[in-house]
Coordinates of N, CA and C in Angstrom, one line a residue:
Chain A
X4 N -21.8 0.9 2.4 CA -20.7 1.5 3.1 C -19.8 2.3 2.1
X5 N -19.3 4.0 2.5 CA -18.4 4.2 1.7 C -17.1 3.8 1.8
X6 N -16.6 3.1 3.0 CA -15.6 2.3 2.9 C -14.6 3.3 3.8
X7 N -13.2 3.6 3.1 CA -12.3 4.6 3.4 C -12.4 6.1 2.5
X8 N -12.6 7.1 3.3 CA -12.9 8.5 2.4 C -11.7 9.3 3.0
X9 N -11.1 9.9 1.9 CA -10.4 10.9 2.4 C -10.2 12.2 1.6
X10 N -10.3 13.6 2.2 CA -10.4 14.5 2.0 C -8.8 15.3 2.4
X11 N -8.9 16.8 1.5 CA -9.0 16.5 0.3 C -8.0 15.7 -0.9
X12 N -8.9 15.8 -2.5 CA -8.6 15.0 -3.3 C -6.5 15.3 -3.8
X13 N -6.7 17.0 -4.0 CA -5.4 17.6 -4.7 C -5.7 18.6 -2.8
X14 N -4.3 19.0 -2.9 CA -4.2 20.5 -2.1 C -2.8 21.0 -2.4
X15 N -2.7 22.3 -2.6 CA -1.2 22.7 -2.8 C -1.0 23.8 -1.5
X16 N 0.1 23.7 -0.9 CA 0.6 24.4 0.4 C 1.8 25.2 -0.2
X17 N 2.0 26.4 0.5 CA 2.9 27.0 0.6 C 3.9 26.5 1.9
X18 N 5.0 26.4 1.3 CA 6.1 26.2 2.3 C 6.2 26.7 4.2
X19 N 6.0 25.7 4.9 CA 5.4 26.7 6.0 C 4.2 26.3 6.9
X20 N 3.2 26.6 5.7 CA 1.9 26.3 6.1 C 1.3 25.2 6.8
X21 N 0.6 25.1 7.8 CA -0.2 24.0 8.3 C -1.6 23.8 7.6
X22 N -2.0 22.2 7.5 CA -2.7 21.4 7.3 C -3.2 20.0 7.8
X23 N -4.9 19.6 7.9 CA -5.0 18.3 8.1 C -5.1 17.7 7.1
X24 N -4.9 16.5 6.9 CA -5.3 15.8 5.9 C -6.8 14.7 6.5
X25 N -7.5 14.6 5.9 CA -9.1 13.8 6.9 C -8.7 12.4 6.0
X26 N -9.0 11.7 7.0 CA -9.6 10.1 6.3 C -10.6 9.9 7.6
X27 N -11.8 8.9 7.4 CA -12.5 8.2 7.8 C -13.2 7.1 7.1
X28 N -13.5 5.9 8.1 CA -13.6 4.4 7.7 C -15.3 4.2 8.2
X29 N -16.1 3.7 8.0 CA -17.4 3.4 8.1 C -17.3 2.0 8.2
X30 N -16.7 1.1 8.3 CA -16.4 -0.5 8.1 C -16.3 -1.0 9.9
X31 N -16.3 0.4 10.9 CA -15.9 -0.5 12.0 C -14.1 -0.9 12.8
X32 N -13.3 -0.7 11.6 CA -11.8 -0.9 11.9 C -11.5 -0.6 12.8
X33 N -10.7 -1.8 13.6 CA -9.8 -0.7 14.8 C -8.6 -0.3 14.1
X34 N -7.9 -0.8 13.5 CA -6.5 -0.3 12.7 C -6.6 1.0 11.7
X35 N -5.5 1.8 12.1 CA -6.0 2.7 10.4 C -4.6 2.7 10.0
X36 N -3.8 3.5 9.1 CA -2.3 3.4 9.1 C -2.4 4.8 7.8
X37 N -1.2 5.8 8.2 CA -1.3 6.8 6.8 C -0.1 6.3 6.1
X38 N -0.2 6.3 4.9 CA 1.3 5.9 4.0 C 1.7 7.2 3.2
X39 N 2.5 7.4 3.1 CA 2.9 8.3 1.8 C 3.7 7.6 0.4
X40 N 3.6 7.7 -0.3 CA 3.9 7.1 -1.5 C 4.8 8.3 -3.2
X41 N 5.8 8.2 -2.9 CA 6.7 8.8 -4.2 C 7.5 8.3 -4.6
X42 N 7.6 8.8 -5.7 CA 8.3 8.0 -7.3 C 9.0 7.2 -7.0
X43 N 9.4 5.9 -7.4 CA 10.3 5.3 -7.2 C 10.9 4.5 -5.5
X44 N 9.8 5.1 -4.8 CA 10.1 4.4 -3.4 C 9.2 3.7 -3.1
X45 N 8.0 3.8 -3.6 CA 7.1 2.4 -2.9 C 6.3 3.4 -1.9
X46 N 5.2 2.8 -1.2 CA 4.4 3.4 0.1 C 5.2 3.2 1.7
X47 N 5.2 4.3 1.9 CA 5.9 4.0 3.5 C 5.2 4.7 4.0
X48 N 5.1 3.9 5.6 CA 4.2 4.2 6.5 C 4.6 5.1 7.5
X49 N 3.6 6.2 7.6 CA 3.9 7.7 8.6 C 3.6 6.8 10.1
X50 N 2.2 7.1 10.2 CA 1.9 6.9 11.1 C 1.1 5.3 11.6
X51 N 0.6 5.2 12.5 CA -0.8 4.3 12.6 C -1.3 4.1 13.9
X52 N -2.6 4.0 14.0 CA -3.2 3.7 15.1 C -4.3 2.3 15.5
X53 N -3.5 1.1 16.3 CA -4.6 0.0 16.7 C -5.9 0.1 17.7
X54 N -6.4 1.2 17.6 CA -7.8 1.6 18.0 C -7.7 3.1 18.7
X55 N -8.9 3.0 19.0 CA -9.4 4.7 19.5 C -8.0 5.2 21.1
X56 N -7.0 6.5 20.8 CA -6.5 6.8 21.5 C -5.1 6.2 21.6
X57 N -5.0 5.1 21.0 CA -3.9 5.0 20.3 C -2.9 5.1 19.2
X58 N -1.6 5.5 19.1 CA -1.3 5.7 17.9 C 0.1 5.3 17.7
X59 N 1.1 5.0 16.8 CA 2.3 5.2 17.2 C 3.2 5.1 16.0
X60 N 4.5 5.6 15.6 CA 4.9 6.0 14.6 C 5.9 4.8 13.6
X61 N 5.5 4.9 12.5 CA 6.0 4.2 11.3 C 7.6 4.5 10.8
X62 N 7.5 4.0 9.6 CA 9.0 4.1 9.3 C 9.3 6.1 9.1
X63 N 8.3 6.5 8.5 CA 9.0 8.3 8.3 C 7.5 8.8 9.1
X64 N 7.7 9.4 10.0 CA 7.0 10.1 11.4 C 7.4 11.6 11.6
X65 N 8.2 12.2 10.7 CA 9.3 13.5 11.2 C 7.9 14.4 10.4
X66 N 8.0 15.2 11.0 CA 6.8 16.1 10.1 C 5.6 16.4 10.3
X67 N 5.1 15.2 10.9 CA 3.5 14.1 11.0 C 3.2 14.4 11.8
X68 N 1.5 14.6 12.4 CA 1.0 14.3 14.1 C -0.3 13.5 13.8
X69 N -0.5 12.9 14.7 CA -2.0 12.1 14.2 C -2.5 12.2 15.9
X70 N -3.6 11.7 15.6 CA -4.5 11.3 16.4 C -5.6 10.9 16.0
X71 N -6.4 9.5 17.1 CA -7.7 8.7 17.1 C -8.4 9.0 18.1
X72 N -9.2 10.0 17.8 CA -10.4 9.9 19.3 C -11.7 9.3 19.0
X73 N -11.6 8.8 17.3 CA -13.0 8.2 17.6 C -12.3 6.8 16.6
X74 N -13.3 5.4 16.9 CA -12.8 4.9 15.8 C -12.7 5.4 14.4
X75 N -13.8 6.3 14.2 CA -13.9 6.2 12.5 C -12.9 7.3 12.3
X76 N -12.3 8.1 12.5 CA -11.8 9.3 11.9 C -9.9 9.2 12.5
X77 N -9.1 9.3 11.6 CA -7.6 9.1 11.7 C -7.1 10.4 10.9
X78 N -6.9 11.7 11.7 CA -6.7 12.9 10.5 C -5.1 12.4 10.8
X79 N -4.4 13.3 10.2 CA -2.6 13.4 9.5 C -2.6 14.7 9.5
X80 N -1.6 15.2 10.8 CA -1.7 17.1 10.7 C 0.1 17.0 10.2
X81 N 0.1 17.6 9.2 CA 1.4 18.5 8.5 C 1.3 20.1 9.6
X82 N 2.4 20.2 10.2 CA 2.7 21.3 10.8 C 3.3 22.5 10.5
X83 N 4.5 22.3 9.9 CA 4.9 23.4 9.0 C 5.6 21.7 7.7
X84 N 4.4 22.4 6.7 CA 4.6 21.8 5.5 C 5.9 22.0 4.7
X85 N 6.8 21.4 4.3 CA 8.1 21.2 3.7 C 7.9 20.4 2.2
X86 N 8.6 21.1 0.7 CA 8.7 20.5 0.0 C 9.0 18.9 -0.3
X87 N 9.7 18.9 0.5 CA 10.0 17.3 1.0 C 8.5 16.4 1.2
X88 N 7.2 17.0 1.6 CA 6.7 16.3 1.9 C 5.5 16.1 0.9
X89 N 6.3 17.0 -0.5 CA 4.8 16.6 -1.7 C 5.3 15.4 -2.1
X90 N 3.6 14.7 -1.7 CA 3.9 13.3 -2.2 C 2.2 12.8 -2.6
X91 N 1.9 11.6 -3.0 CA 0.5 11.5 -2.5 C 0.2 10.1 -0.9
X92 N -0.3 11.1 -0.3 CA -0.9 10.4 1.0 C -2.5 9.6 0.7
X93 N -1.8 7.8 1.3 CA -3.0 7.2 1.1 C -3.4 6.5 2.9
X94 N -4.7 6.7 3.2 CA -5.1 6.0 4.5 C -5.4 4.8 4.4
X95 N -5.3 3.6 5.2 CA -5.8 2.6 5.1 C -6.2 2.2 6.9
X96 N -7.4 0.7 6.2 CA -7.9 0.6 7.8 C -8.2 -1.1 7.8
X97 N -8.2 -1.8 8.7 CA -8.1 -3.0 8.7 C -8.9 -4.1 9.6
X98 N -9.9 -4.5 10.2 CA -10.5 -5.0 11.1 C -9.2 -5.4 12.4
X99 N -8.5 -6.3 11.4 CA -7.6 -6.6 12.5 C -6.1 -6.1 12.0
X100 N -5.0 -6.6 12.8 CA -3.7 -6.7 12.3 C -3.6 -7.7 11.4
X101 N -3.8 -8.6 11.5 CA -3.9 -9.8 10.7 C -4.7 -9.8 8.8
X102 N -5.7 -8.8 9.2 CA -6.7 -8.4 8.3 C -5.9 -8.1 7.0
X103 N -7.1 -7.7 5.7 CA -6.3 -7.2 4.4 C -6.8 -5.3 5.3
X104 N -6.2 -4.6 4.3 CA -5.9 -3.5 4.6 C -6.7 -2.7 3.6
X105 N -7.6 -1.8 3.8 CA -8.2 -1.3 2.7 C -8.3 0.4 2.8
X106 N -7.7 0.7 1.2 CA -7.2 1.9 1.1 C -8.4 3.3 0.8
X107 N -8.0 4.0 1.2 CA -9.1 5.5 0.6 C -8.2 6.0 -0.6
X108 N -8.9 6.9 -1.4 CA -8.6 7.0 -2.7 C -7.1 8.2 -3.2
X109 N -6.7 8.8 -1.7 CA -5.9 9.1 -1.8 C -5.7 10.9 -1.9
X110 N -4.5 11.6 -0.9 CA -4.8 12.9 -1.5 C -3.4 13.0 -1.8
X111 N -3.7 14.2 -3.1 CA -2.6 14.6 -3.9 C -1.6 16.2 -3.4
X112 N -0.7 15.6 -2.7 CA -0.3 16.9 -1.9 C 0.9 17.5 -2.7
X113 N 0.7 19.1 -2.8 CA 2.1 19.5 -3.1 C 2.7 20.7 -3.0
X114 N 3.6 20.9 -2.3 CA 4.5 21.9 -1.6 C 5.4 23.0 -2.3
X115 N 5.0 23.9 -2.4 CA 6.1 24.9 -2.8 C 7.1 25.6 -2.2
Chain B
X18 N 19.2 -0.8 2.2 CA 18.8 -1.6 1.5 C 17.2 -1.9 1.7
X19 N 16.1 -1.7 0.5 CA 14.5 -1.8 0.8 C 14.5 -3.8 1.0
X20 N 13.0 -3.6 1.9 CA 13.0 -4.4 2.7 C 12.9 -5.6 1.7
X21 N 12.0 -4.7 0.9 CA 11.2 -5.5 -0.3 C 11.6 -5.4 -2.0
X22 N 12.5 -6.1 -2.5 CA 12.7 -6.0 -3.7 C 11.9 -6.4 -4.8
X23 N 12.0 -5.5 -6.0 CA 11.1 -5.9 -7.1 C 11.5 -5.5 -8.7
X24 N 11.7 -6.1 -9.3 CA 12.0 -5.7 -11.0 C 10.7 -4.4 -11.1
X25 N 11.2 -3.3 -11.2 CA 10.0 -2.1 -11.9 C 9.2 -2.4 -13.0
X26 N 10.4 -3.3 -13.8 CA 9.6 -3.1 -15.7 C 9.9 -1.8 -16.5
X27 N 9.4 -1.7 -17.0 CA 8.1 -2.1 -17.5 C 7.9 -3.7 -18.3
X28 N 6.9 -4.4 -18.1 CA 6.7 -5.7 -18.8 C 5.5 -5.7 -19.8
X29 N 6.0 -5.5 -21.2 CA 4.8 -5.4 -21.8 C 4.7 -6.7 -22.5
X30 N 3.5 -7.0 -22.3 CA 2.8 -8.3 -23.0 C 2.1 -8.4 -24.2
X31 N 1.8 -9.1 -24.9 CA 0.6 -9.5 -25.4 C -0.4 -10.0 -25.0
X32 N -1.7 -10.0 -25.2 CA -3.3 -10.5 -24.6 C -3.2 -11.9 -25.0
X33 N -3.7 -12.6 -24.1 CA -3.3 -13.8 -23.9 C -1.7 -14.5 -23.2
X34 N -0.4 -13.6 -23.0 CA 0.2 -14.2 -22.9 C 0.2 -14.7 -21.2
X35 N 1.4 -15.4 -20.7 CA 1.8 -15.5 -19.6 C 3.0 -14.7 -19.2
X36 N 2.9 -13.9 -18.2 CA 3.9 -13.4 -17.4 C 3.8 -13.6 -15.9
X37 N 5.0 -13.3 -15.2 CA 5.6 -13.9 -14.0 C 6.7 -12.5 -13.5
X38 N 5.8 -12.6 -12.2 CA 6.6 -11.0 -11.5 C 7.2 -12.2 -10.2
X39 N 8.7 -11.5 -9.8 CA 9.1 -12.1 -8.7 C 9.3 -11.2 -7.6
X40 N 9.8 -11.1 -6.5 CA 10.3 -10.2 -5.4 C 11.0 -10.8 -4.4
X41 N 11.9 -10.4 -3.7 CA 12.7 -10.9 -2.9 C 12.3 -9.6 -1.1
X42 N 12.2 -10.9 -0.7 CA 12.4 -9.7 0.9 C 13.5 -10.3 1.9
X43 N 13.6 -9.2 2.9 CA 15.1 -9.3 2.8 C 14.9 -9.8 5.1
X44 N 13.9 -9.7 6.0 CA 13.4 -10.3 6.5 C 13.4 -11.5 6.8
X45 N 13.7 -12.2 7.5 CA 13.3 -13.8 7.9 C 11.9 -14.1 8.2
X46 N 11.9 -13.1 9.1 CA 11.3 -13.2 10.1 C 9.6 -12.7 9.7
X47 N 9.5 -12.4 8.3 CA 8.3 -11.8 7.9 C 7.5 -13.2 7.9
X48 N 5.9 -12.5 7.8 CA 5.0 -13.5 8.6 C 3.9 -13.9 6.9
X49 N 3.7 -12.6 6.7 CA 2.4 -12.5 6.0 C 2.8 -11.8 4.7
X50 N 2.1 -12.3 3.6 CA 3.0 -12.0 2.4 C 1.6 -11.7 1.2
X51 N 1.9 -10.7 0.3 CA 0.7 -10.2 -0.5 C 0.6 -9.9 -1.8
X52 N 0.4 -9.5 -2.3 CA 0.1 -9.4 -4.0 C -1.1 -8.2 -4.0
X53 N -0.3 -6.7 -4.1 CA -1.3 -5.8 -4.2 C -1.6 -5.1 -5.6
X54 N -2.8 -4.9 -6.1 CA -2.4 -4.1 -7.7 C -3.1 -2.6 -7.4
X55 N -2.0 -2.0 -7.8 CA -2.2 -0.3 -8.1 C -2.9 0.1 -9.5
X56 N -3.7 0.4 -10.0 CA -4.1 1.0 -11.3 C -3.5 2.9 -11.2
X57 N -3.3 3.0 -12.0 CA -2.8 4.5 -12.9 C -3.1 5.5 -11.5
X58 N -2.6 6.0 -10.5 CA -3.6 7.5 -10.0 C -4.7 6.8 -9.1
X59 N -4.4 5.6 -8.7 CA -5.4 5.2 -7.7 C -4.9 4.0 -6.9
X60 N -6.1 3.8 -6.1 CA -5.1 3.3 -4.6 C -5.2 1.8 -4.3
X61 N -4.0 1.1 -4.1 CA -3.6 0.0 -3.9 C -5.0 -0.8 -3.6
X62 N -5.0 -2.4 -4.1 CA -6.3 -3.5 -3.3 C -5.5 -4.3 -3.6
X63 N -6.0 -5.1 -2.7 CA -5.7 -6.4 -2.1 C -6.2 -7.5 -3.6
X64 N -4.7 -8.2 -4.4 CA -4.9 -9.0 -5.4 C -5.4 -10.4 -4.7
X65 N -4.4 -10.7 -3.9 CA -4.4 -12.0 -2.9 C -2.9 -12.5 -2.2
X66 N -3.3 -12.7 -1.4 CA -2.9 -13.1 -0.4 C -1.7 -14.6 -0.5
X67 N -0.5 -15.0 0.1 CA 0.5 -16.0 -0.6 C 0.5 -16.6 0.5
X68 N 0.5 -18.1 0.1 CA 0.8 -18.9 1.3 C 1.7 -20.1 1.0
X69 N 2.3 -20.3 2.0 CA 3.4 -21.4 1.5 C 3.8 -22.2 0.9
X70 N 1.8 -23.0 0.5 CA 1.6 -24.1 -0.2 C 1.4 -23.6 -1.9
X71 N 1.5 -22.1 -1.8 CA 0.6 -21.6 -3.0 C -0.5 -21.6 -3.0
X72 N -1.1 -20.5 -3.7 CA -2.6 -20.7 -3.7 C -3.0 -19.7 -5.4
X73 N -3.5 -19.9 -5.9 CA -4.4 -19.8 -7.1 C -5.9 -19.3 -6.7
X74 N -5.9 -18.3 -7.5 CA -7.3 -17.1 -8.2 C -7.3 -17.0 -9.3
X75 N -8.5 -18.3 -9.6 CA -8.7 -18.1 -11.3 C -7.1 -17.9 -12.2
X76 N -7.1 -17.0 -12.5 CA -5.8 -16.9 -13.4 C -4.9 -16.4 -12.5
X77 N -4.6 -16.2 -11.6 CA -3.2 -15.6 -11.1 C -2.7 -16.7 -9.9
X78 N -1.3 -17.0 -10.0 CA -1.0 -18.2 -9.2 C 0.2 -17.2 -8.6
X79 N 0.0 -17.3 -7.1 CA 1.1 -16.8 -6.3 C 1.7 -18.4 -5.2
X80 N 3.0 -18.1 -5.4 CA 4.0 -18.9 -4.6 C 5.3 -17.8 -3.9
X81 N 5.3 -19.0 -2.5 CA 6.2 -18.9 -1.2 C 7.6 -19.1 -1.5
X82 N 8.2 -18.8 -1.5 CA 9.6 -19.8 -1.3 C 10.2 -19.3 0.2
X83 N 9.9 -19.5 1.2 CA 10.8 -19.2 2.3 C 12.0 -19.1 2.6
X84 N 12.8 -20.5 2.1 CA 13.9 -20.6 2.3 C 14.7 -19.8 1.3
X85 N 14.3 -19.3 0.2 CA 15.0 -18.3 -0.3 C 14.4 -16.9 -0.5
X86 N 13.1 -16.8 0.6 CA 12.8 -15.6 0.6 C 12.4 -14.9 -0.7
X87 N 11.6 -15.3 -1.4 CA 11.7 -15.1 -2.3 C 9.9 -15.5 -2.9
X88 N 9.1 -14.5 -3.6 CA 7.7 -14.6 -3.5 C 7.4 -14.3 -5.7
X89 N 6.5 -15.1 -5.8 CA 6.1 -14.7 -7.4 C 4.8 -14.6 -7.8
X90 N 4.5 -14.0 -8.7 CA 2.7 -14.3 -9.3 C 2.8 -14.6 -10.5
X91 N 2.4 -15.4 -11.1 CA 1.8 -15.3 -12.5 C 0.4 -15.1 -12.9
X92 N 0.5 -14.5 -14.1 CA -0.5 -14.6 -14.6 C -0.8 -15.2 -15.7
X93 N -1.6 -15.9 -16.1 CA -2.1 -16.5 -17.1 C -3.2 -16.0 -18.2
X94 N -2.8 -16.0 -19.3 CA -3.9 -15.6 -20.2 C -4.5 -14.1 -20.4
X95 N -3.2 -13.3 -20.0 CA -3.4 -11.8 -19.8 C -4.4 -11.6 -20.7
X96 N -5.3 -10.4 -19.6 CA -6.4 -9.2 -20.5 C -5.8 -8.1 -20.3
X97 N -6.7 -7.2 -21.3 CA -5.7 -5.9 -21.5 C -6.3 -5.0 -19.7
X98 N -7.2 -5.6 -18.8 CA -7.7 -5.1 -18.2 C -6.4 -5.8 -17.0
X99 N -5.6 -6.2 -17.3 CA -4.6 -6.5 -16.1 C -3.4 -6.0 -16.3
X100 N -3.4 -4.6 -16.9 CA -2.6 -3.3 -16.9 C -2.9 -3.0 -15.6
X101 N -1.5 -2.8 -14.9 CA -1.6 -2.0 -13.6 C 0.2 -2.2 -13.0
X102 N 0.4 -2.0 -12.0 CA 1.2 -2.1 -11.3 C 0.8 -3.0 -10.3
X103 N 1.8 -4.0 -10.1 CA 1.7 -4.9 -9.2 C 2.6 -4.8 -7.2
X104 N 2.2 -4.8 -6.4 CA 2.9 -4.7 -5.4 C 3.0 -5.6 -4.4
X105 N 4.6 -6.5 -4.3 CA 4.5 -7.1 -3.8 C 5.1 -6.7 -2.1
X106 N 4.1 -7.0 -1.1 CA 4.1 -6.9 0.2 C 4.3 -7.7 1.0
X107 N 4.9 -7.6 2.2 CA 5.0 -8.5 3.2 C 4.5 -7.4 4.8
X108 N 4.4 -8.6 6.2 CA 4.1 -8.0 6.9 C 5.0 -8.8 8.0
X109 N 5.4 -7.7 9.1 CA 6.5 -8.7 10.5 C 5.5 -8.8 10.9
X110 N 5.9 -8.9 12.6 CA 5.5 -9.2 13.4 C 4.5 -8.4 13.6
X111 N 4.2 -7.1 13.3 CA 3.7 -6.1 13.9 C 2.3 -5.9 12.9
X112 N 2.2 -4.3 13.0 CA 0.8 -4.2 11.9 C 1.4 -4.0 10.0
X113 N 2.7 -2.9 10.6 CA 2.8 -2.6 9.0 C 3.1 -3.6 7.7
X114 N 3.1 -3.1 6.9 CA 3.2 -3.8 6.0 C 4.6 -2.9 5.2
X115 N 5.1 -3.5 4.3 CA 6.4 -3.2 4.0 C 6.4 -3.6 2.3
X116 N 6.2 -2.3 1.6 CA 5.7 -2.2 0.1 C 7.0 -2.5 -0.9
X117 N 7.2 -3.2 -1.5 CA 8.5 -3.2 -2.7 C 7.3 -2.2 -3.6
X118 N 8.6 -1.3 -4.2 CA 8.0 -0.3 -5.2 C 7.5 -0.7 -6.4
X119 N 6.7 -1.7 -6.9 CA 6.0 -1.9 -7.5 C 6.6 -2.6 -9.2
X120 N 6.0 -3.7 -9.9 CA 6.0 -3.9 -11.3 C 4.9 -3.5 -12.0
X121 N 5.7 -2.6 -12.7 CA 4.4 -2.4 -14.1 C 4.4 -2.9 -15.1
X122 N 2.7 -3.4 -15.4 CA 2.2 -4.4 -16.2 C 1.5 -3.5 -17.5
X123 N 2.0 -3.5 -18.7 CA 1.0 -3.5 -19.9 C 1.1 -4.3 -20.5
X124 N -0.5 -4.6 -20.7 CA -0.8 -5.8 -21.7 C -1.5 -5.3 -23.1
X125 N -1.2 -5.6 -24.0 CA -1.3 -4.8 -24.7 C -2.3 -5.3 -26.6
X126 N -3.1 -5.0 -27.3 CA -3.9 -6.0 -28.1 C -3.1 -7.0 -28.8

């Protein structure tokens, strides 16, 4: 299993610009969840979805769009990309709610 | 006020020593409680998991304190390979999980 993959590794955006960010889970999960993570604040959670066509929004959602149409694939669309939002984005996916939570390796976003 | 409090550190050790990370969450009502380690540029795993009674992995001993909300790990017998940032988590009622921003660990020869 490759577990949680997400694409891509670095990306740099111009202020403005639209982007997806890809994760996919090969483990089966119905849970997936995107966090964003910068200096000094810890990971907080954008979005998440407890199975296929569901989704619903986390502590910071302003910015974000997701969607689940299949289990394995959870993208993270940035719409018009904002400095505010270089950070590094990590996915994670979980069998259950209950479950440990297991992360993909993370992409390195950053906004001018 | 974050949900999940934590001393940043830096805590640098010596190999072999014992050190002890604590965190406070600020929740009652939190259910599920964790011990995640971050290494340099890479992404959070699951150290283990805390339960009321405490529970122990080999060298690292995590304890509950509920009534003061209040969660710790130690380690025992540091290697220099238990350099990382530690992240103490909790979880409500729901799915998310709720990150205190992390202590960093060097252990050092």
């Amino acid at each position: 299993n490759a577990g949680v993959t997400q694409t891509p590794k670095f990306q740099v955006l111009k202020t403005g610009q639209s982007m997806t960010l890809q994760c996919a889970q090969d483990m089966n999960h119905e849970y997936m969840s995107w966090y964003r993570q910068d200096p000094g604040m810890g990971l907080r959670l954008i979005h998440y979805s407890v199975g296929a066509g569901i989704t619903d929004q986390g502590e910071v959602p302003n910015g974000y769009n997701v969607s689940r149409s299949t289990t394995e694939d959870f993208p993270l669309r940035l719409l018009s990309a904002a400095p505010s939002q270089t950070s590094v984005y990590f996915c994670a996916s979980s069998y259950s709610g209950d479950d440990e939570q297991f992360f993909g390796p993370g992409t390195r976003l950053t906004v001018l | 006020r974050k949900e999940v409090e934590q001393d940043p550190g830096p805590f640098n050790v010596p190999e072999g020593a014992t050190v002890a990370f604590n965190c406070t969450y600020s929740n009652s009502a939190s259910q599920s409680f964790f011990w995640y380690r971050q290494d340099c540029r890479k992404e959070p795993k699951l150290l283990m998991s805390v339960y009321s009674s405490g529970n122990e992995d080999g060298r690292f001993t995590a304890q509950l304190n509920r009534a003061s909300q209040y969660i710790s790990l130690l380690i025992r017998d540091s290697k220099l390979s238990d350099s990382a940032t530690y992240l103490c988590v909790t979880r409500n009622s729901g799915y998310a999980l709720n990150f205190g921003k992390g202590t960093s660990l060097l252990v050092t020869p």
